[in-house]
Every structure is written in structure tokens, then in C-alpha cells.
PDB file of C-alpha atoms in Angstrom:
ATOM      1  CA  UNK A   1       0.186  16.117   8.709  1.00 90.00           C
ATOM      2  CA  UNK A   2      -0.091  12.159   7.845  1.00 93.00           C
ATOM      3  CA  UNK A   3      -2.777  11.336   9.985  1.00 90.00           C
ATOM      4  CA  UNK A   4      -4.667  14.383   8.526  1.00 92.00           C
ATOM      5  CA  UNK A   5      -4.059  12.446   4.587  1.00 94.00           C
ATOM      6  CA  UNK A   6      -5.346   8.945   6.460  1.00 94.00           C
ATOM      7  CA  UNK A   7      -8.762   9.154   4.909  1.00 94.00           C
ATOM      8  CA  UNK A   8      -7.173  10.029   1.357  1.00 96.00           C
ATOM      9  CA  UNK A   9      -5.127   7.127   1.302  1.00 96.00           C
ATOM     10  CA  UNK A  10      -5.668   4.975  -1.547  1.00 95.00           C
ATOM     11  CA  UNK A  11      -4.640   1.634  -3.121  1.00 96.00           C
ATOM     12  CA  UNK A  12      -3.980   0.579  -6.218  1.00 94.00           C
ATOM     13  CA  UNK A  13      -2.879  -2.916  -7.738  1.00 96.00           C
ATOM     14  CA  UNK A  14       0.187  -3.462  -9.207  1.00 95.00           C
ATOM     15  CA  UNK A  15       0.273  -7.069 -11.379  1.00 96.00           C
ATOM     16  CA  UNK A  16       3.308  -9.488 -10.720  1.00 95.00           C
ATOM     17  CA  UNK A  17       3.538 -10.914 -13.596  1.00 96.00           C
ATOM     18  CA  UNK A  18       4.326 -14.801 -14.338  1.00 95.00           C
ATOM     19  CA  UNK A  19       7.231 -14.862 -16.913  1.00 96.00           C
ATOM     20  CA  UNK A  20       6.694 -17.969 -18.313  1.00 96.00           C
ATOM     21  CA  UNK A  21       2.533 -17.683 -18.541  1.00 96.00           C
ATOM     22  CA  UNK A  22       2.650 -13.978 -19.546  1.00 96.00           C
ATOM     23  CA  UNK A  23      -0.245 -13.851 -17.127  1.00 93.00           C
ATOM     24  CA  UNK A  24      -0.212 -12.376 -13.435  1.00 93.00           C
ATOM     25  CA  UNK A  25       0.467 -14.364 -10.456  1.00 93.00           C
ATOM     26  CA  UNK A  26      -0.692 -12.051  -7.908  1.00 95.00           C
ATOM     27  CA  UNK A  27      -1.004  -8.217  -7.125  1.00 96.00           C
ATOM     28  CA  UNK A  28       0.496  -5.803  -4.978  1.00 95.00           C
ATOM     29  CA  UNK A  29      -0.791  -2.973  -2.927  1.00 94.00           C
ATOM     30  CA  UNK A  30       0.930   0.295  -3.344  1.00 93.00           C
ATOM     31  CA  UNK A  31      -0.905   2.898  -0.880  1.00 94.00           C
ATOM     32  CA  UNK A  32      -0.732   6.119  -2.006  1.00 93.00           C
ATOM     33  CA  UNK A  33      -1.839   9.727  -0.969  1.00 94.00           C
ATOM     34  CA  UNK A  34      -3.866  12.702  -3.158  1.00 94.00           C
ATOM     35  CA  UNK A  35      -2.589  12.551  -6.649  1.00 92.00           C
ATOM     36  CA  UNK A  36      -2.823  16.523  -6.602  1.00 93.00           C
ATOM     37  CA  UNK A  37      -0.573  16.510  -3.709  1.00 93.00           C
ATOM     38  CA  UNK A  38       3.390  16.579  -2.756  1.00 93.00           C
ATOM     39  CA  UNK A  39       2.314  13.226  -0.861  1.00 93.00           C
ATOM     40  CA  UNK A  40       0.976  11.095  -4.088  1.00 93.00           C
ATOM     41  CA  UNK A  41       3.587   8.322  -4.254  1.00 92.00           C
ATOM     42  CA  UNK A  42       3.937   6.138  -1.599  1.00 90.00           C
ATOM     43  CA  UNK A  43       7.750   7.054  -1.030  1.00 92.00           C
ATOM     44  CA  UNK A  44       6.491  10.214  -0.230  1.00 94.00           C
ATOM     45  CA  UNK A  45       3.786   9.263   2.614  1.00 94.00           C
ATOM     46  CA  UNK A  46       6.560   6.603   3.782  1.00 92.00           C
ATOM     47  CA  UNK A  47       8.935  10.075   4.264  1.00 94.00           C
ATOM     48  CA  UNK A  48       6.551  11.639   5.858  1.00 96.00           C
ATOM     49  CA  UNK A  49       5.974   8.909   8.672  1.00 95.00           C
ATOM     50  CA  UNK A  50       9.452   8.621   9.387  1.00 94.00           C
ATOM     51  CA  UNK A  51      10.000  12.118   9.702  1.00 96.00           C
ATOM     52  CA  UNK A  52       6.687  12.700  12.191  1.00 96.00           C
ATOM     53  CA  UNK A  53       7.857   9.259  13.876  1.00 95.00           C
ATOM     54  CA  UNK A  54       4.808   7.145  13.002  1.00 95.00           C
ATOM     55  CA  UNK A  55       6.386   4.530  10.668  1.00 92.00           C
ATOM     56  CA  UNK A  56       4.915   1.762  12.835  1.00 92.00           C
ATOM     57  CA  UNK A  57       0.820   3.099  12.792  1.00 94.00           C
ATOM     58  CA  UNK A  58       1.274   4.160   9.198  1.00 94.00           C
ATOM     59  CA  UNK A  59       2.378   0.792   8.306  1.00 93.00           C
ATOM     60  CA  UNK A  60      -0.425  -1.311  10.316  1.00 93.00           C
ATOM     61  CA  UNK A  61      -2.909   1.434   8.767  1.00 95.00           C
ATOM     62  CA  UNK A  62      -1.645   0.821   5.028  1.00 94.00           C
ATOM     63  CA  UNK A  63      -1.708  -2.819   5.756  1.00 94.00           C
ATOM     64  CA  UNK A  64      -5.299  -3.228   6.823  1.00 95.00           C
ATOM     65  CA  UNK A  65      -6.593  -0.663   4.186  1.00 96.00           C
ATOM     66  CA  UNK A  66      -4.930  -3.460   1.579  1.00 96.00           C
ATOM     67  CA  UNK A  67      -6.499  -6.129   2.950  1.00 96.00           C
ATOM     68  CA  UNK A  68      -9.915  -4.196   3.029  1.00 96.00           C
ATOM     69  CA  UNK A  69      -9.506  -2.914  -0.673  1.00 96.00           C
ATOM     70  CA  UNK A  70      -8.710  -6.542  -1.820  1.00 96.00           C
ATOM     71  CA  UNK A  71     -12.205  -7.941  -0.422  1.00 94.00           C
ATOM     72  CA  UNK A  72     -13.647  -5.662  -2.868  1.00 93.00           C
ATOM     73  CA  UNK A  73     -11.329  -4.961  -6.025  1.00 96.00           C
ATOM     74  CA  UNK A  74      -9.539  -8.512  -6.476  1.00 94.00           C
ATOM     75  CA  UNK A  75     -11.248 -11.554  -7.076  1.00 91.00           C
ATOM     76  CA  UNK A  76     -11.485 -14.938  -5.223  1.00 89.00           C
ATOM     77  CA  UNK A  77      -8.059 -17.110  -4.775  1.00 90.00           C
ATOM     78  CA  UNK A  78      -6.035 -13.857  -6.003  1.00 92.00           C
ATOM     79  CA  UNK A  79      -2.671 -13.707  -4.462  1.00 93.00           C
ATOM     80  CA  UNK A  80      -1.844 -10.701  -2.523  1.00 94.00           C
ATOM     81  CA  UNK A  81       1.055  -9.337  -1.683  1.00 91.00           C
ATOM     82  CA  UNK A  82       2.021  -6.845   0.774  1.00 88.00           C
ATOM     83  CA  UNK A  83       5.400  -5.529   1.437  1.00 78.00           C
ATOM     84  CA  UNK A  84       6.475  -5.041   5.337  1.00 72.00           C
ATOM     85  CA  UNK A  85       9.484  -2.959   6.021  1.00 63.00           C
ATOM     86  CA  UNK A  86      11.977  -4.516   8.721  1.00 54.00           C
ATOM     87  CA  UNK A  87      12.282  -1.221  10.846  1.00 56.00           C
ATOM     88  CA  UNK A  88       8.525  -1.012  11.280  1.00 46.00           C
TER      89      UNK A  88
END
């Protein structure tokens, strides 16, 4: 089932803000699946791998679909951050 929702994935940006500035410091990527589906949110697609045991390619995949999405939706000297989880 997850590696049929691979080419729905999607990313979206998620500011972290600077407290004192009021202004963002960076953005996060938050992968997520269909927004019509059971598999929108990103805890959802993250249950999903565990359960069908592919925790480690869904992680590289969300990972490199960030990076690719940043080229193109953040601008220049933008911080990034990406979140790794220790048991991938």
C-alpha cells in the first residue's frame, strides 16, 4: 500500500519561528499523503511503513523529496530542517 501513495506524497513547509524577531528562522518539511485519504498526515504514512516494514526506504524517500521540493518552493540561504527518526 505505501509504495502505491509514493507518487502522492507531498510536502509542505512548516515556519520555525524566531521568538525574539517574530520572524522565521527556517522551515520544516512535513511529508504528507492524499488529503482525501486515511493516509493524509504524516503520522499516518509513518504507521503505515512500520507496519509493512519499510520505515528505512520511506524515510530516505521523504528525505530526498524535501530536499527536491526546497530547490523549488524556499528561497536562497533558507534553513531547512528535516527530522530523522533514530530507529530508521
Amino acid at each position: 500500500m505505501l509504495q502505491e501513495l509514493y507518487e502522492q506524497l507531498t510536502v509542505s513547509w512548516q515556519p520555525v519561528m524566531d521568538l525574539h524577531l517574530g520572524t522565521p528562522w527556517g522551515y520544516e518539511a512535513v511529508v504528507c499523503g492524499p488529503s482525501d485519504s486515511h493516509y493524509g498526515s504524516s503520522e499516518s504514512l509513518q504507521a503505515l511503513a512500520r507496519d509493512e516494514g519499510l520505515e528505512d526506504d520511506y524515510a530516505t524517500r521523504c528525505r530526498l523529496l524535501a530536499l527536491r521540493a526546497a530547490t523549488h518552493d524556499l528561497p536562497e540561504q533558507t534553513m531547512l530542517l528535516l527530522h530523522f527518526d533514530q530507529r530508521s
